[in-house]
XYZ file of C-alpha atoms in Angstrom:
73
model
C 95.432 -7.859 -67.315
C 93.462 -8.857 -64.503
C 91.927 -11.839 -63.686
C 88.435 -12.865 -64.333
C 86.280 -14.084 -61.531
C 86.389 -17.966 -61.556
C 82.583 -18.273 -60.525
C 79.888 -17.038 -62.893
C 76.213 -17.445 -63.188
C 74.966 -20.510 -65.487
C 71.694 -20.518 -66.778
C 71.636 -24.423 -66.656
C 72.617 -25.196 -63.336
C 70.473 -21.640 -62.000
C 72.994 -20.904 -60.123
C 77.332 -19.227 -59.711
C 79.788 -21.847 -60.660
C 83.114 -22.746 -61.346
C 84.012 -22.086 -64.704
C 87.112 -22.274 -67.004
C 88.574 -21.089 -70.695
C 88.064 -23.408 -73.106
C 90.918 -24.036 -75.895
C 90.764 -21.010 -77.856
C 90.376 -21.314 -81.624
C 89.965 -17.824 -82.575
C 93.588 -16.474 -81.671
C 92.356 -14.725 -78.283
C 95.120 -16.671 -76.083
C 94.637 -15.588 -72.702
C 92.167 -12.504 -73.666
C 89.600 -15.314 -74.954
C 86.081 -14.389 -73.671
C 84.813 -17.615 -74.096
C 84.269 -19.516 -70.442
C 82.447 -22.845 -70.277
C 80.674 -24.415 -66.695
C 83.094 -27.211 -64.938
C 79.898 -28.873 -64.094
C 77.742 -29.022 -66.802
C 80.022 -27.360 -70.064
C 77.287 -24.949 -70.521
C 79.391 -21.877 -73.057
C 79.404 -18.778 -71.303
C 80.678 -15.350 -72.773
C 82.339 -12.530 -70.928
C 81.925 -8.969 -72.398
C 80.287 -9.692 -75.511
C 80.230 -6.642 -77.510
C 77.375 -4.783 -78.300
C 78.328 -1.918 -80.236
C 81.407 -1.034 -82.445
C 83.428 1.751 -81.241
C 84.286 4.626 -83.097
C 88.384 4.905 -83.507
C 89.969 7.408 -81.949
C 89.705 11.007 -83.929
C 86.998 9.367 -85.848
C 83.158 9.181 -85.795
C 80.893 6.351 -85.353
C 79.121 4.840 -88.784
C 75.832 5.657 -88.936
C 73.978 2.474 -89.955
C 70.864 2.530 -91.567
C 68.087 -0.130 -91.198
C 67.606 -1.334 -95.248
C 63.939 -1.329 -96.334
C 62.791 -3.821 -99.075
C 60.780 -2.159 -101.582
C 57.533 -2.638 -101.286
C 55.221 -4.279 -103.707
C 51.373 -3.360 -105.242
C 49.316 -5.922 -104.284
């Protein structure tokens, strides 16, 4: 695992800071993404995911938007 660059861009203080891992209460240990500002405690996230993955040997789930029906005025 490598390390994760101490400094990081908070949107509160406009500017890179120091920041640290927070107690983690989701079972990440050390992995955590969670980071918070020393200065101000402003939550920041590393790597948030935004998509799922398909497993290996297997294809992604499509995902369909669901429509409500519509109604006759």
């Amino acid at each position: 695992m490598t390390a994760e660059p101490p400094y990081l861009y908070c949107p509160h203080c406009e500017r890179e800071c120091l920041t640290e891992t927070p107690p983690c209460v989701d079972g990440h240990g050390e992995l955590c993404p969670d980071r918070a500002c020393v200065e101000c405690g402003t939550a920041l996230l590393l790597d948030a995911p935004l998509i799922q993955l398909a497993l290996p040997g297997r294809r992604p789930i499509a995902r369909r938007a669901v429509r409500s029906p519509r109604h006759a005025a």
